[in-house]
Amino acid sequence: MTDRPTRIGVQLSPQHVTMQQTIDAARRLEEMGVDAVFGWDHFFPLTGDPDGAHFEATTQLAAWAASTERVQLGPLVFCNSYRNPDLLADVARTIDHISNGRFIFGIGSGWFERDYLEYGYDFGTVGSRLNDLAAALPRIRARWERLNPPPVGAMPILIGGKGEQKTLPMVAEHADIWHSFVGPDELPHKLDVLRRACEARGRDIAEIEVSNGASVRDGVGGVGFDRLDALHAVGTRLFTIPLSGDDTPDGYDLERVESFLRWRDGKDA
């Protein structure tokens, strides 16, 4: 894990903003040199006006794929509950072709109850949603093998979550990237659990990139990277900053990203 390059992602939440602003932000972040641009898979804003402007994930990601050239992109994360797994596999494969092989297939079990209730999905329980995800992942991978054409290359699978009984075994079985918000004190234990799960499946944990959610509070004014330094020291290599469409009156505050890029470049200098 630790010989991987340090990478910076940015999650552009599609809320309180126009579609063109999201596209322009994705293009600008690519120009700035970020490594990945992520969306999310919700139907309503998570902060601010709960009925404010908002856009759907798959079609937005397709627009980003057509509007950029180099940056990786994907959802952080698709909700498994909202789509038939075979259909979702086909959607991801299609966006992967639009992007010429830059798509990261991020997926999780879902959690935001309003999305389920208003769109008519069964909310179930945490356990039932995780069980559904475990059943869906083999179907998704099998569908990629049958599609004509298949994905451009080996599409990375990102799985979000930290549960030791269900999520981390799924990461060990299927994921190329493991994303969480686990802090630096807890992360070594979680990595030990993941390592054992990988060994039980004949995998090397080094095959999995460790990803973590950063905070815009980190790095303000070019300082305050203690938490990220500690996460980096125990193996995290992908750090993703959340930006919202209501960060400023004009939309996303992209200037916040600059200090993270300088921090990244110093890590791998």
Coordinates of C-alpha atoms in Angstrom, one line a residue:
M1 CA 0.0 0.0 0.0
T2 CA 2.6 2.5 1.0
D3 CA 4.5 2.6 -2.3
R4 CA 1.5 4.1 -4.1
P5 CA 1.5 7.7 -5.1
T6 CA -0.4 10.2 -2.9
R7 CA -3.5 11.3 -4.7
I8 CA -6.1 14.1 -4.2
G9 CA -9.7 13.6 -5.1
V10 CA -12.5 16.2 -5.0
Q11 CA -16.2 15.4 -4.4
L12 CA -18.4 17.9 -6.1
S13 CA -21.8 17.5 -4.5
P14 CA -24.5 18.2 -7.1
Q15 CA -26.5 20.5 -4.9
H16 CA -27.4 24.2 -5.0
V17 CA -25.7 24.6 -8.3
T18 CA -26.4 24.5 -12.0
M19 CA -25.4 21.5 -14.2
Q20 CA -23.0 23.8 -16.1
Q21 CA -21.3 24.8 -12.9
T22 CA -20.6 21.2 -12.1
I23 CA -19.2 20.6 -15.5
D24 CA -17.1 23.8 -15.4
A25 CA -15.8 22.8 -11.9
A26 CA -14.8 19.3 -13.1
R27 CA -12.9 20.8 -16.0
R28 CA -11.2 23.3 -13.8
L29 CA -10.2 20.7 -11.3
E30 CA -8.6 18.6 -14.1
E31 CA -6.6 21.7 -15.2
M32 CA -5.5 22.2 -11.6
G33 CA -4.1 18.6 -11.5
V34 CA -6.4 16.8 -9.1
D35 CA -6.3 13.0 -9.5
A36 CA -10.0 12.2 -9.3
V37 CA -13.4 14.0 -9.4
F38 CA -16.3 12.3 -7.6
G39 CA -20.0 12.9 -7.4
W40 CA -22.5 11.3 -5.1
D41 CA -25.7 9.3 -5.6
H42 CA -28.6 11.1 -3.9
F43 CA -31.8 12.7 -5.1
F44 CA -32.0 15.6 -2.7
P45 CA -29.4 18.0 -1.1
L46 CA -27.8 16.7 2.1
T47 CA -27.1 20.2 3.5
G48 CA -28.7 23.6 3.1
D49 CA -32.2 23.9 1.6
P50 CA -33.4 20.3 1.6
D51 CA -35.5 21.0 -1.5
G52 CA -32.8 23.0 -3.3
A53 CA -31.4 22.4 -6.8
H54 CA -30.0 18.9 -7.2
F55 CA -29.1 16.5 -10.1
E56 CA -29.0 12.7 -10.6
A57 CA -25.7 10.9 -10.5
T58 CA -25.3 8.7 -13.5
T59 CA -26.3 11.3 -16.1
Q60 CA -24.2 13.9 -14.4
L61 CA -21.1 11.6 -14.4
A62 CA -21.7 11.0 -18.1
A63 CA -21.6 14.7 -18.7
W64 CA -18.3 15.0 -16.8
A65 CA -16.9 12.1 -18.7
A66 CA -17.6 13.8 -22.0
S67 CA -16.3 17.2 -20.8
T68 CA -12.9 16.1 -19.4
E69 CA -9.9 14.3 -20.9
R70 CA -7.5 13.1 -18.2
V71 CA -8.9 13.1 -14.7
Q72 CA -10.4 9.9 -13.2
L73 CA -14.1 10.3 -12.2
G74 CA -16.8 8.3 -10.5
P75 CA -19.5 8.3 -7.8
L76 CA -18.6 8.4 -4.1
V77 CA -20.6 6.3 -4.1
F78 CA -23.4 4.7 -6.2
C79 CA -26.2 3.4 -4.0
N80 CA -26.8 -0.2 -4.7
S81 CA -30.5 0.0 -3.8
Y82 CA -31.5 2.3 -6.6
R83 CA -30.9 0.2 -9.7
N84 CA -30.9 -3.4 -10.9
P85 CA -27.3 -4.5 -10.6
D86 CA -27.0 -5.6 -14.2
L87 CA -28.3 -2.3 -15.4
L88 CA -25.9 -0.4 -13.1
A89 CA -23.0 -2.5 -14.5
D90 CA -24.1 -1.4 -18.0
V91 CA -24.4 2.2 -17.0
A92 CA -20.9 2.2 -15.5
R93 CA -19.5 0.4 -18.6
T94 CA -21.0 3.1 -20.9
I95 CA -19.7 6.0 -18.8
D96 CA -16.3 4.2 -18.8
H97 CA -16.3 4.3 -22.6
I98 CA -17.4 7.9 -22.7
S99 CA -14.4 8.7 -20.5
N100 CA -12.1 6.4 -22.4
G101 CA -11.4 4.2 -19.4
R102 CA -11.2 6.8 -16.6
F103 CA -14.2 5.6 -14.6
I104 CA -14.0 4.5 -11.0
F105 CA -17.0 2.3 -10.0
G106 CA -17.7 3.5 -6.4
I107 CA -20.6 1.7 -4.7
G108 CA -22.1 1.3 -1.2
S109 CA -25.2 0.0 0.5
G110 CA -27.1 3.3 0.9
W111 CA -28.2 5.2 4.0
F112 CA -30.2 8.4 3.3
E113 CA -33.8 7.4 4.1
R114 CA -35.5 10.3 2.2
D115 CA -34.0 9.0 -1.1
Y116 CA -35.7 5.7 -0.5
L117 CA -39.1 6.9 0.7
E118 CA -39.6 9.6 -2.0
Y119 CA -38.5 7.4 -4.9
G120 CA -40.3 4.3 -3.7
Y121 CA -37.4 2.0 -2.7
D122 CA -37.5 -0.3 0.3
F123 CA -35.3 1.2 3.0
G124 CA -34.9 -2.1 4.8
T125 CA -32.2 -2.2 7.5
V126 CA -28.4 -1.6 7.6
G127 CA -28.0 -5.4 7.5
S128 CA -30.4 -6.0 4.7
R129 CA -28.9 -3.3 2.5
L130 CA -25.4 -4.7 3.1
N131 CA -26.6 -8.2 2.2
D132 CA -28.1 -6.8 -1.0
L133 CA -24.8 -5.2 -1.9
A134 CA -23.0 -8.5 -1.3
A135 CA -25.4 -10.2 -3.6
A136 CA -25.1 -7.5 -6.3
L137 CA -21.3 -7.3 -6.6
P138 CA -20.8 -10.7 -8.3
R139 CA -23.7 -9.9 -10.7
I140 CA -22.1 -6.6 -11.6
R141 CA -18.7 -8.1 -12.3
A142 CA -20.3 -11.0 -14.3
R143 CA -22.3 -8.5 -16.4
W144 CA -19.1 -6.6 -17.2
E145 CA -17.6 -9.9 -18.6
R146 CA -20.7 -10.4 -20.8
L147 CA -21.2 -6.9 -22.2
N148 CA -20.2 -6.2 -25.7
P149 CA -18.0 -4.2 -25.7
P150 CA -16.7 -4.8 -22.1
P151 CA -15.3 -1.9 -20.0
V152 CA -12.3 -0.2 -21.6
G153 CA -10.0 -1.8 -19.1
A154 CA -10.0 -3.2 -15.5
M155 CA -12.5 -0.7 -14.1
P156 CA -11.5 0.0 -10.5
I157 CA -14.1 -0.9 -7.9
L158 CA -14.3 1.4 -4.9
I159 CA -16.3 0.3 -1.8
G160 CA -17.1 2.6 1.0
G161 CA -17.7 1.8 4.6
K162 CA -15.8 0.4 7.6
G163 CA -17.9 -2.5 9.1
E164 CA -15.8 -5.5 10.0
Q165 CA -18.4 -8.2 9.7
K166 CA -19.8 -7.4 6.2
T167 CA -18.2 -4.4 4.5
L168 CA -14.5 -5.2 4.9
P169 CA -14.9 -8.8 3.7
M170 CA -16.6 -7.3 0.6
V171 CA -13.7 -5.0 0.1
A172 CA -11.3 -7.9 0.4
E173 CA -13.4 -9.9 -2.2
H174 CA -14.1 -7.2 -4.8
A175 CA -12.5 -3.8 -4.2
D176 CA -9.5 -2.1 -5.7
I177 CA -10.1 1.0 -3.5
W178 CA -11.4 1.0 0.1
H179 CA -12.9 4.4 1.1
S180 CA -13.8 5.4 4.7
F181 CA -13.7 8.2 7.2
V182 CA -11.8 6.2 9.7
G183 CA -9.4 8.3 11.8
P184 CA -5.7 7.6 12.1
D185 CA -5.9 6.0 15.5
E186 CA -8.5 3.5 14.3
L187 CA -7.1 2.9 10.8
P188 CA -4.3 0.4 11.8
H189 CA -6.9 -1.9 13.4
K190 CA -9.2 -1.7 10.4
L191 CA -6.3 -2.5 8.1
D192 CA -5.4 -5.5 10.2
V193 CA -9.0 -6.8 9.8
L194 CA -8.9 -6.1 6.0
R195 CA -5.5 -7.8 5.7
R196 CA -6.8 -11.0 7.4
A197 CA -9.9 -10.9 5.1
C198 CA -7.6 -10.5 2.1
E199 CA -5.4 -13.4 3.2
A200 CA -8.4 -15.6 3.6
R201 CA -9.3 -15.0 0.0
G202 CA -5.8 -15.3 -1.4
R203 CA -5.3 -11.6 -2.0
D204 CA -2.5 -9.2 -1.1
I205 CA -3.8 -6.2 0.8
A206 CA -1.3 -4.2 -1.3
E207 CA -3.7 -4.6 -4.2
I208 CA -6.1 -2.2 -2.5
E209 CA -5.7 1.5 -2.4
V210 CA -6.7 3.0 0.9
S211 CA -8.9 6.1 0.6
N212 CA -10.2 8.5 3.2
G213 CA -12.4 11.5 3.3
A214 CA -10.5 14.7 3.9
S215 CA -12.0 17.9 5.4
V216 CA -11.9 21.4 4.1
R217 CA -10.8 22.3 7.6
D218 CA -7.5 20.5 6.9
G219 CA -4.9 22.6 5.1
V220 CA -6.6 26.0 5.6
G221 CA -4.0 28.6 4.7
G222 CA -1.5 25.8 3.8
V223 CA -1.4 24.5 7.4
G224 CA -3.3 22.0 9.5
F225 CA -2.5 18.8 7.8
D226 CA -1.7 16.9 11.0
R227 CA -4.7 14.5 10.5
L228 CA -3.8 13.8 6.9
D229 CA -0.1 13.3 7.7
A230 CA -1.2 10.7 10.3
L231 CA -3.5 9.0 7.9
H232 CA -0.7 9.0 5.3
A233 CA 1.8 7.5 7.7
V234 CA -0.4 4.4 8.2
G235 CA -1.1 3.8 4.5
T236 CA -3.8 6.1 3.2
R237 CA -3.0 7.4 -0.3
L238 CA -6.2 8.8 -1.7
F239 CA -7.6 11.8 0.1
T240 CA -10.9 13.3 -1.1
I241 CA -12.1 16.8 -0.3
P242 CA -15.9 17.5 -0.3
L243 CA -17.1 20.7 -2.0
S244 CA -20.7 21.9 -2.2
G245 CA -22.5 24.1 -4.6
D246 CA -23.3 26.5 -1.9
D247 CA -19.7 26.9 -0.6
T248 CA -19.8 30.5 -2.1
P249 CA -22.4 32.7 -3.8
D250 CA -20.9 31.6 -7.1
G251 CA -20.8 27.9 -6.4
Y252 CA -17.8 25.7 -5.5
D253 CA -14.8 27.2 -3.7
L254 CA -12.1 25.5 -5.9
E255 CA -9.3 27.6 -4.3
R256 CA -9.6 25.4 -1.2
V257 CA -8.0 22.6 -3.3
E258 CA -4.7 24.3 -4.0
S259 CA -3.2 23.7 -0.6
F260 CA -4.1 20.0 -0.8
L261 CA -2.3 19.7 -4.1
R262 CA 0.8 21.4 -2.7
W263 CA 0.6 18.9 0.3
R264 CA 0.3 16.0 -2.1
D265 CA 3.3 17.1 -4.2
G266 CA 5.4 17.5 -1.1
K267 CA 4.6 14.0 0.0
D268 CA 5.9 12.4 -3.3
A269 CA 8.7 14.9 -3.9

